[in-house]
Coordinates of C-alpha atoms and ligand atoms in Angstrom, one line a residue:
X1 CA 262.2 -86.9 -54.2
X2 CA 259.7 -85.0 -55.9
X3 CA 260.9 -80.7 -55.9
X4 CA 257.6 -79.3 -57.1
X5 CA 257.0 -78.1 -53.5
X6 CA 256.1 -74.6 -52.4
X7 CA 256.7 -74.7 -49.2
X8 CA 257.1 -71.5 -46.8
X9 CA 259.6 -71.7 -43.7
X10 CA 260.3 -67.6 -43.1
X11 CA 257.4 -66.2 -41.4
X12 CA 259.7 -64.3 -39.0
X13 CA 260.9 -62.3 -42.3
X14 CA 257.6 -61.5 -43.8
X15 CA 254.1 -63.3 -44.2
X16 CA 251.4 -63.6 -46.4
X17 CA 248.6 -60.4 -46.1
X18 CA 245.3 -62.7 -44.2
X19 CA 242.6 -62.6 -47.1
X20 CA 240.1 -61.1 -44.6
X21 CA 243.0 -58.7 -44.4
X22 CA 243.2 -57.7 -47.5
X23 CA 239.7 -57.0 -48.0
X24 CA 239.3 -55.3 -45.5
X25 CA 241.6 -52.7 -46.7
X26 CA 240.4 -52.5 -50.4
X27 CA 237.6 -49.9 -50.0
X28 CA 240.3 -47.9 -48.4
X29 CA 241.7 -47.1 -52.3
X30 CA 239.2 -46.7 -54.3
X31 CA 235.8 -45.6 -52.6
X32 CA 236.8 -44.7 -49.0
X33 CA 239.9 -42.9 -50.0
X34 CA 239.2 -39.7 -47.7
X35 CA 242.6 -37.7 -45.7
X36 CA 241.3 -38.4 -42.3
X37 CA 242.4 -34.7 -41.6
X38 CA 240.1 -33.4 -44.0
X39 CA 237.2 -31.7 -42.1
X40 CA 234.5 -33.0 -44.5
X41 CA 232.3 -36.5 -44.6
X42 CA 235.0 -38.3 -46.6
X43 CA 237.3 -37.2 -44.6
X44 CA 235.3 -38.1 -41.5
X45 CA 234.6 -41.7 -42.7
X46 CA 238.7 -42.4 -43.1
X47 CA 238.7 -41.2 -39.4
X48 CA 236.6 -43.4 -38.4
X49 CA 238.1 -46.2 -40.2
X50 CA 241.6 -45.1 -38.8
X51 CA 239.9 -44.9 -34.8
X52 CA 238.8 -48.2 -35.0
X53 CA 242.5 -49.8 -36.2
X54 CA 243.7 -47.5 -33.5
X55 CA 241.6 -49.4 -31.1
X56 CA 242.4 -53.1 -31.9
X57 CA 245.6 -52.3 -31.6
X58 CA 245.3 -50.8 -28.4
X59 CA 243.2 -53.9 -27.1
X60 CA 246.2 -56.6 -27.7
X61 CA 247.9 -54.9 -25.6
X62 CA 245.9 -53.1 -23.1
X63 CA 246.9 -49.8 -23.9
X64 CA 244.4 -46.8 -24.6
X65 CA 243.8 -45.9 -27.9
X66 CA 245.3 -42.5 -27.2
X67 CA 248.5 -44.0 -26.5
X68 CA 249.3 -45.6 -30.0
X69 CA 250.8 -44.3 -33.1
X70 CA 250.6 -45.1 -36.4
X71 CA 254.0 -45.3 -38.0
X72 CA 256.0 -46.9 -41.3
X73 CA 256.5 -49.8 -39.2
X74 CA 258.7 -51.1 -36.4
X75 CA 261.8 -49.8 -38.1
X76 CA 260.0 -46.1 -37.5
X77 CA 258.9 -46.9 -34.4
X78 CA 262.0 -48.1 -32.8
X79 CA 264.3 -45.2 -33.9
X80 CA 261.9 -43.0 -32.7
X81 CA 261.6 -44.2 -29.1
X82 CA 265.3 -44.6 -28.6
X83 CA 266.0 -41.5 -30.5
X84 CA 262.8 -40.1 -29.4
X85 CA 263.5 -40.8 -25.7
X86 CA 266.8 -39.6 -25.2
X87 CA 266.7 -35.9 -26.9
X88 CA 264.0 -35.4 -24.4
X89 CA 265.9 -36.7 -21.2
X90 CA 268.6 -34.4 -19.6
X91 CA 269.9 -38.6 -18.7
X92 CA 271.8 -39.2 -21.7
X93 CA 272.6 -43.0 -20.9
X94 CA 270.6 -46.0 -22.3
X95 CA 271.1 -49.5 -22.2
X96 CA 269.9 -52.3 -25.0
X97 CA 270.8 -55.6 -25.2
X98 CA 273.0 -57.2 -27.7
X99 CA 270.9 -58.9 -29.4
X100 CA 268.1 -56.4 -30.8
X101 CA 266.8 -55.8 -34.0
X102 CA 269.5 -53.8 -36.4
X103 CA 266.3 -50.8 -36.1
X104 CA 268.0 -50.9 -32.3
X105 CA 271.5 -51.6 -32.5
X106 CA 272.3 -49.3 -35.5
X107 CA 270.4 -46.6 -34.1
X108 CA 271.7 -46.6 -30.5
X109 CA 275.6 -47.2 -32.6
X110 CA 274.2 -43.6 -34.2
X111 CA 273.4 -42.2 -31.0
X112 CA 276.9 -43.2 -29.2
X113 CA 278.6 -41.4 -32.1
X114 CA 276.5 -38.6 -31.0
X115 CA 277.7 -38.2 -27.5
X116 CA 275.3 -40.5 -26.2
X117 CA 276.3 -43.6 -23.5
X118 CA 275.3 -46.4 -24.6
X119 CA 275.1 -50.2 -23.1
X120 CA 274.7 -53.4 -23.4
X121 CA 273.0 -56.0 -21.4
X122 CA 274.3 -59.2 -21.2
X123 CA 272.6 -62.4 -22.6
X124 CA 273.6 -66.1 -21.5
X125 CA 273.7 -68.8 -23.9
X126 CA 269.9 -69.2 -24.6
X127 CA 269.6 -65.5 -25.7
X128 CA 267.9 -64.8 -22.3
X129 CA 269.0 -60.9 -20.5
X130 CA 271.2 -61.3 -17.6
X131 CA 269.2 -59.9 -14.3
X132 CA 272.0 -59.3 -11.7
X133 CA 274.0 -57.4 -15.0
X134 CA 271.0 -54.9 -15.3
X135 CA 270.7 -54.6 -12.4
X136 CA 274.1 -53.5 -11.9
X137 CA 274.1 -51.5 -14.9
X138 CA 270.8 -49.7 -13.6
X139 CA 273.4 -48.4 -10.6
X140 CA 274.4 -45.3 -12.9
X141 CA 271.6 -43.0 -14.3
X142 CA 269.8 -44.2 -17.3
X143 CA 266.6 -42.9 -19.6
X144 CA 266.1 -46.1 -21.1
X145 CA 266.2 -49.3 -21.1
X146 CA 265.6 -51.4 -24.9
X147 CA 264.9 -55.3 -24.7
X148 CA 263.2 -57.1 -27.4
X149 CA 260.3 -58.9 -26.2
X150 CA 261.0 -61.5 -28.6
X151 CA 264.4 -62.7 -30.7
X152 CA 264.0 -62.3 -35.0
X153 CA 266.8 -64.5 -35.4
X154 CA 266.8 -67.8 -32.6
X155 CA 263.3 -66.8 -30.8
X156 CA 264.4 -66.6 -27.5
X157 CA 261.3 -64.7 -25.6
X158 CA 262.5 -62.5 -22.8
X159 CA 260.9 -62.0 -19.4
X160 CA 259.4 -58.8 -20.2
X161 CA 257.5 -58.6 -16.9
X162 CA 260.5 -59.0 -14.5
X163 CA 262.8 -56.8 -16.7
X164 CA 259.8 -54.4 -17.0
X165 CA 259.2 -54.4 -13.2
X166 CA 262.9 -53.6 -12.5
X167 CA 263.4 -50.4 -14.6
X168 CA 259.9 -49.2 -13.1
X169 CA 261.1 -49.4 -9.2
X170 CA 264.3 -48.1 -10.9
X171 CA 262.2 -44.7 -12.7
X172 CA 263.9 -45.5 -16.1
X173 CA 262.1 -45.8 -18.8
X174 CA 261.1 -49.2 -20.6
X175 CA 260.7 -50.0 -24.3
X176 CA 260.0 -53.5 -25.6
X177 CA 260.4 -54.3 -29.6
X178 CA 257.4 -56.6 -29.5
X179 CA 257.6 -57.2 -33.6
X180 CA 258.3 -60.7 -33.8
X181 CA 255.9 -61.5 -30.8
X182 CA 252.4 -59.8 -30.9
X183 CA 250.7 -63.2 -31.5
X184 CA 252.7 -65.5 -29.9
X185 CA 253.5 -64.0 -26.4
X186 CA 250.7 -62.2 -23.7
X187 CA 251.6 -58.4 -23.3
X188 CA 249.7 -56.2 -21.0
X189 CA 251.5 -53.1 -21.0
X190 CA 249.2 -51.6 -17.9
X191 CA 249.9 -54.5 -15.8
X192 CA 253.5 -54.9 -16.9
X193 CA 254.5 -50.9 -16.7
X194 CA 256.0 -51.0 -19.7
X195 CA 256.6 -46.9 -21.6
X196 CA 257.2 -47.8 -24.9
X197 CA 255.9 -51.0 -27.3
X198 CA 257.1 -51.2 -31.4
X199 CA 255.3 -53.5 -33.6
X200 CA 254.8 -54.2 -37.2
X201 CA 252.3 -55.2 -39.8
X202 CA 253.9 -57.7 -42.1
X203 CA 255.1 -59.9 -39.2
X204 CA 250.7 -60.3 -38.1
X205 CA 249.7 -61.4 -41.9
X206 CA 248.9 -57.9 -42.0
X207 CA 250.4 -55.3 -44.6
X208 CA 253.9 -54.2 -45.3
X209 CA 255.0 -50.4 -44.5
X210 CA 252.4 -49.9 -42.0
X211 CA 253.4 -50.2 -37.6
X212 CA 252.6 -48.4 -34.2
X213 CA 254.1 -47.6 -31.6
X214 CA 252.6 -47.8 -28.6
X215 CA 253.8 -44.8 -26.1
X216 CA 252.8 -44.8 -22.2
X217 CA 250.6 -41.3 -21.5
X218 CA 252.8 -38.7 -19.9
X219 CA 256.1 -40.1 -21.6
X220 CA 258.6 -37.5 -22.0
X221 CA 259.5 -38.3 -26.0
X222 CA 260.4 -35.7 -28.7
X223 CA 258.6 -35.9 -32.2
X224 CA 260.8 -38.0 -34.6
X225 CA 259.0 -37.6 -38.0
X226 CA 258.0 -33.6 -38.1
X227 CA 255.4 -32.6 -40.5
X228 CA 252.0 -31.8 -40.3
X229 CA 249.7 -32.1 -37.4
X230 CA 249.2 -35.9 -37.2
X231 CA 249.0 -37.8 -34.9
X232 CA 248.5 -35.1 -32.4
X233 CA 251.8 -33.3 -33.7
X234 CA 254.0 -36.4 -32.5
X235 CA 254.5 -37.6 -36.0
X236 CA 253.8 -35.9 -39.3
X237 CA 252.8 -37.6 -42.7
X238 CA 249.0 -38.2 -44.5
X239 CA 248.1 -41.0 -42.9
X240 CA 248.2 -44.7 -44.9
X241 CA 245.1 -45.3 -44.7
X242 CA 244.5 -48.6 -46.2
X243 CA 247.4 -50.1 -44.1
X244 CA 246.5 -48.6 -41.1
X245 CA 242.9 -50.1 -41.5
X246 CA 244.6 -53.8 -42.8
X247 CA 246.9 -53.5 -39.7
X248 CA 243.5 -52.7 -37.4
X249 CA 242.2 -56.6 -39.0
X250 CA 245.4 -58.1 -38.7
X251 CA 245.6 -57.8 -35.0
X252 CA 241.7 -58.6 -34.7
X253 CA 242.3 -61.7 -36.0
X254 CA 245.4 -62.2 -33.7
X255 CA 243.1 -61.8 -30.6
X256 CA 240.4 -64.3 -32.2
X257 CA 242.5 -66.7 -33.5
X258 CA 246.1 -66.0 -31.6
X259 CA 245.5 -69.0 -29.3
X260 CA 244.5 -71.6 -31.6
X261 CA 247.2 -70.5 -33.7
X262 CA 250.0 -70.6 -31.4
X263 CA 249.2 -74.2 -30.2
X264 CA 249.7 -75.7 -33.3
X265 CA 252.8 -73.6 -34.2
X266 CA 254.3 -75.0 -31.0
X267 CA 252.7 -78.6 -32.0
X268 CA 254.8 -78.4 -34.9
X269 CA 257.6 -76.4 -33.7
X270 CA 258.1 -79.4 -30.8
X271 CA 258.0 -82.1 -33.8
X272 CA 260.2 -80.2 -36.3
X273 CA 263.1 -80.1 -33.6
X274 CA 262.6 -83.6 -32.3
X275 CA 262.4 -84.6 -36.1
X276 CA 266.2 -82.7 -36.9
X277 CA 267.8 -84.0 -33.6
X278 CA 267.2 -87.8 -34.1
X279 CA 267.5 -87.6 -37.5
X280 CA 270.8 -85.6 -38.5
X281 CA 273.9 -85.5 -36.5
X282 CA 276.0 -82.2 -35.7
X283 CA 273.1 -80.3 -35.3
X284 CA 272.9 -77.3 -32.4
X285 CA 269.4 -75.9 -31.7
X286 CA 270.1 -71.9 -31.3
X287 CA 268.2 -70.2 -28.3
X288 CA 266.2 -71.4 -25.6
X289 CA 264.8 -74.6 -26.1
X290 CA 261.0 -74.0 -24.2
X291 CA 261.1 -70.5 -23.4
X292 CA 261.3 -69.4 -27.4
X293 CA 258.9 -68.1 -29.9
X294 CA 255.8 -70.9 -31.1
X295 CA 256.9 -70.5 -34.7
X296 CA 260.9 -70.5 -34.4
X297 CA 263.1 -73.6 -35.1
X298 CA 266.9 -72.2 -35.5
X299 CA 269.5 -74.9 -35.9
X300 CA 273.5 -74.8 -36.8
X301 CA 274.4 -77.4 -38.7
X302 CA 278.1 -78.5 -38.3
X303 CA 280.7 -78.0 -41.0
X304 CA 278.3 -76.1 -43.5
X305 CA 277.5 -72.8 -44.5
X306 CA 273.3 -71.3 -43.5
X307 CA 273.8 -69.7 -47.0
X308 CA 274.5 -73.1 -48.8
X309 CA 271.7 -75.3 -46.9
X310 CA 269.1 -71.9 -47.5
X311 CA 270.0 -71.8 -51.2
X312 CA 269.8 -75.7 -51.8
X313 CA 266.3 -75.9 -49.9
X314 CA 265.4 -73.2 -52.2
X315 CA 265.9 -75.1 -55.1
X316 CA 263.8 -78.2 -53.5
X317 CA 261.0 -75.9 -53.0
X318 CA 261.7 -74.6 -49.2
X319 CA 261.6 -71.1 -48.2
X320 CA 264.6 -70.7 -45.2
X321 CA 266.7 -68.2 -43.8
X322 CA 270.0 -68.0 -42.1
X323 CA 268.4 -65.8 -39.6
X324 CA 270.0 -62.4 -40.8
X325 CA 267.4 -61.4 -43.2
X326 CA 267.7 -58.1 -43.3
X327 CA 271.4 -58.5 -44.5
X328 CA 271.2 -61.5 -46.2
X329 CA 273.1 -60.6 -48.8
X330 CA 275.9 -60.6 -46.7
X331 CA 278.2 -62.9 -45.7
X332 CA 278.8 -62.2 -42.5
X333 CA 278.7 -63.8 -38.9
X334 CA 275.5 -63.1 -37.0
X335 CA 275.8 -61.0 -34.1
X336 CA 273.1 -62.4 -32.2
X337 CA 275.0 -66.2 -32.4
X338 CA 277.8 -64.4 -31.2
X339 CA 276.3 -62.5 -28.4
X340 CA 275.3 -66.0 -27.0
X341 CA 278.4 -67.8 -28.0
X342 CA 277.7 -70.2 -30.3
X343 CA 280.6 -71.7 -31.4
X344 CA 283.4 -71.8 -34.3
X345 CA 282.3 -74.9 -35.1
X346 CA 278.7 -74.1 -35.4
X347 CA 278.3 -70.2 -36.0
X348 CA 278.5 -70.0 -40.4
X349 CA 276.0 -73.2 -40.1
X350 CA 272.7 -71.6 -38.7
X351 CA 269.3 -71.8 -40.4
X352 CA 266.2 -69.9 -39.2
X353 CA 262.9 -72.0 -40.0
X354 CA 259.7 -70.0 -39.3
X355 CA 256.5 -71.9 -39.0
X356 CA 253.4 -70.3 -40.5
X357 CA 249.6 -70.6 -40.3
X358 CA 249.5 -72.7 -43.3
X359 CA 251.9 -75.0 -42.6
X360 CA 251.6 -78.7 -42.3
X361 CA 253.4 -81.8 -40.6
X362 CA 253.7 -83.2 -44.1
X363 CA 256.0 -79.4 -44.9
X364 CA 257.7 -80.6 -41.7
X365 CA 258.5 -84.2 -43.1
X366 CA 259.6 -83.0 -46.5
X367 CA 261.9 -80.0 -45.2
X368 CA 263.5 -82.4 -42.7
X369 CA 264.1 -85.3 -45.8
X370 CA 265.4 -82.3 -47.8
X371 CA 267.6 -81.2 -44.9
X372 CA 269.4 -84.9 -44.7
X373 CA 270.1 -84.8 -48.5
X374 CA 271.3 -81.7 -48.3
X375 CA 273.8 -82.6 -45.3
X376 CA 275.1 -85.4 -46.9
X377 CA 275.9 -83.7 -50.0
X378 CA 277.6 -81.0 -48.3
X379 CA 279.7 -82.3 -45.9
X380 CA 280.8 -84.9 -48.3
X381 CA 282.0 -82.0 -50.8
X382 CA 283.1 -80.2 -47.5
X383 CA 287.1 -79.5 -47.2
X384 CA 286.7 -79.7 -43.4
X385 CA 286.8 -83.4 -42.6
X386 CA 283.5 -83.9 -41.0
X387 CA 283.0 -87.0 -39.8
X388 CA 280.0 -88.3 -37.7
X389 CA 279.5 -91.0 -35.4
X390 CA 276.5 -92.2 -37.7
X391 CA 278.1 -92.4 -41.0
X392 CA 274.9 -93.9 -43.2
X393 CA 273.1 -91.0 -41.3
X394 CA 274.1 -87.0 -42.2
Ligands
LIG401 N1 262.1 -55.5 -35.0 C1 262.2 -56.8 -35.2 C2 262.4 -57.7 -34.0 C3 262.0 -57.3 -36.5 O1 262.1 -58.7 -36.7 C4 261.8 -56.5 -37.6 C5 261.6 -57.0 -39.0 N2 262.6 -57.9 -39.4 C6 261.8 -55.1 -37.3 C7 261.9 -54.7 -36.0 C8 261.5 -54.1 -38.4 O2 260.2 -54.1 -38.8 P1 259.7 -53.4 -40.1 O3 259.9 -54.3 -41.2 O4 258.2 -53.2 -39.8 O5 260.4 -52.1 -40.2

């Protein structure tokens, strides 16, 4: 086996800036560098240029353009909605699910050290919310209610609409951290009645550092990021321009090309878990097996660590994660696998494979042939006695 691969499994964690992207943002540093605040023609021009992001990124969603803010990204946006939200409700009470983004969870952790109830919806075993226990949670008076619309770690997608429709016939207020799923899953925030919509850059072959949030007119929400007069005074800071124009392309090309996309993402997706499950035994396939994200393959493999298999696919050219990326460097169990139960046997074995636009059956084939050396040597150097019904298999 050859290891001069390149080979790019960890889309969910960042992806490549689209070339279309990129140039669309050059001009934006050297030659049409204006402060869109500035009340002259430069000025005017990086307006313009911001008006029209502001206006694709309003489409995907069916918002208003008036109802989206530019912010760092989705880490920004989400602590300012739940943050945001609460200081301007006399409800101090919100409920998330377990299984959010750490831009969620440690930010609503923040707030219940600041006096703030805070709590948690159930999940079942494919990462999907629990109905009857929102419902029942809805009983006592809330501000808001937080569900990703899409899981970073095993891709479970939620069912925005219905969770959407409840907390509107209940009056709360609804925010969906739609970061991982802009291109992959339909959301029409009219139609749906949902408040409050985060969403990044770097996740849509767009730029890093750049996001929006998109906030329902008429939303009671305190400023978060006080400054200047940005944003019509609801959050401060010169404006980044050349992001704000790359994320604008980014999400154009999402509506062109979203479809197309997405069908052979979940071509391959299909094939990549079909490939692991007949071809390596002790494997568990994490979330829900159809209603998950086109570009998310999440297996525990039994008896190993996600850390080892990552760092020995690394070495034959593969790009994985263990799903955790943003604390990677830590060893440490993943909340989300535990939130839907995964486990002892499975829970240090998880891998998080995330399909891209440039991959390619034959990166499929070679990460799966990578995968069974891998499991062999492992569990053979493994102190836990693993032992298969297929021994000549892994
Ligand atoms: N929410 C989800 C679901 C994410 O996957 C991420 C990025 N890992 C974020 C929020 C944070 O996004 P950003 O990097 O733009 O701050």
């Amino acid at each position: 086996m050859a290891f001069s691969k390149e080979i790019y499994l960890d889309n969910a964690a960042t992806t490549y800036c689209n070339g279309e992207v990129f140039y669309a943002m050059q001009p934006y540093f050297i030659t049409n560098y204006g402060n869109p605040n500035s009340l002259h023609s430069v000025g005017y021009a990086a307006r313009e240029a911001v008006e029209k992001a502001r206006a694709s990124v309003a489409k995907i969603i069916n918002a208003d353009p008036d109802e989206i803010y530019f912010t760092s990204g989705a880490t920004e946006a989400n602590n300012w909605v739940i943050k945001g939200i609460v200081s301007a409700s006399p409800v101090k009470r919100i409920l998330i699910s377990a299984i959010e983004h750490p831009s969620i969870t440690e930010s609503a952790r923040w707030l219940s050290e600041n006096g703030i109830e805070v709590e948690y919806i159930k999940v079942d075993e494919n990462g999907i919310i629990s109905i009857p226990d929102l419902l029942a949670k809805l009983s006592k008076p809330t501000c808001l209610v937080s569900v990703m619309t899409a899981n970073h770690e095993v891709g479970t997608v939620q069912y925005i609409n219905t969770i959407a429709n409840i907390c509107s016939q209940n009056n709360v207020y609804f925010h969906t951290d739609a970061t991982q799923a802009l291109e992959s899953v339909h959301i029409n925030v009219k139609e749906m009645d949902i408040t409050a919509l985060s969403l990044s850059g770097h996740k849509i072959y767009g730029p890093k550092g750049v996001g929006a949030l998109y906030i329902k007119r008429g939303t009671r929400i305190d400023t978060f990021m006080h400054g200047g007069h940005q944003e019509d005074g609801m959050r401060g800071g010169t404006y980044n321009l050349p992001a704000i124009v790359g994320l604008g392309k980014a999400v154009e090309i999402c509506m062109r090309d979203g479809n197309t996309n997405n069908v052979r993402m979940k071509q391959l997706r299909d094939y990549f878990i079909k490939e692991i499950e007949s071809k390596i035994q002790g494997v568990k396939l994490n979330g829900h097996r159809t209603q998950r994200l086109s570009n998310n393959v999440n297996f525990s493999f039994k008896g190993v660590t996600g850390e080892s298999v990552v760092a020995m696919l690394d070495v034959m050219g593969v790009r994985a994660s263990t799903g955790t990326a943003s604390t990677s460097e830590v060893l440490s169990r993943s909340y989300v696998l535990q939130a839907i139960g995964v486990n002892d046997d499975y829970i240090n074995g998880a891998v998080r494979f995330t399909i891209g636009r440039a991959t390619t059956k034959e990166d499929i084939d070679f990460t799966v042939d990578c995968l069974i050396v891998i499991l062999k040597k492992l569990r053979t150097l493994s102190p836990i006695n693993i032992k298969m019904e297929v021994p000549e298999n892994v």
